[in-house]
XYZ file of C-alpha atoms in Angstrom:
64
model
C 54.887 26.154 5.474
C 55.581 25.151 2.211
C 59.259 25.651 0.861
C 58.945 28.952 -1.067
C 57.407 30.572 2.352
C 60.268 29.037 4.166
C 63.040 30.410 1.878
C 61.476 33.803 2.145
C 61.517 34.006 5.720
C 64.796 32.967 5.885
C 65.669 35.461 3.386
C 64.015 38.141 5.421
C 66.038 37.108 8.702
C 68.904 37.534 6.592
C 68.521 41.068 5.397
C 67.482 42.518 8.757
C 70.537 40.534 10.097
C 72.577 42.330 7.594
C 70.935 45.795 8.079
C 71.661 45.276 11.878
C 75.129 44.663 11.260
C 75.445 47.935 9.074
C 73.888 49.855 11.531
C 76.284 48.431 14.274
C 79.079 49.538 12.007
C 77.586 53.159 11.560
C 76.880 53.726 14.961
C 79.515 55.307 17.252
C 77.950 54.546 20.772
C 79.391 51.095 22.145
C 76.192 49.976 23.953
C 74.340 50.004 20.835
C 76.868 48.700 18.711
C 77.247 45.620 21.369
C 73.179 45.160 21.004
C 72.998 45.151 17.415
C 75.938 43.026 16.914
C 74.424 40.343 19.458
C 71.001 40.746 17.443
C 72.525 40.121 14.207
C 74.425 37.100 15.934
C 71.064 35.663 16.923
C 69.288 36.369 13.790
C 72.132 34.647 11.822
C 71.936 31.578 13.978
C 68.180 31.478 13.811
C 68.448 31.407 9.973
C 71.160 28.685 9.906
C 69.400 26.387 12.359
C 66.048 26.819 10.199
C 67.838 26.278 6.928
C 69.443 23.073 8.481
C 66.421 21.872 9.795
C 64.869 22.446 6.556
C 67.237 20.885 4.442
C 67.472 18.002 6.476
C 63.669 17.280 6.186
C 64.147 17.577 2.694
C 66.489 15.079 2.388
C 64.684 12.643 5.037
C 61.583 13.428 2.382
C 63.835 12.358 -0.716
C 65.029 9.447 0.810
C 61.568 7.832 1.364
């Protein structure tokens, strides 16, 4: 996966996560709020680890 596609994917994950957070704030039923918040948290963590892995691989390539 090249760098541009990777950052587009990370940006897509963050947009979806932010949208889920907005829905969780608007919806009044507690079970949906907890489900959307957990989905937001999982997407945020996945995006964070993907970005961290990509940044570390870029650092490794620049050291060679």
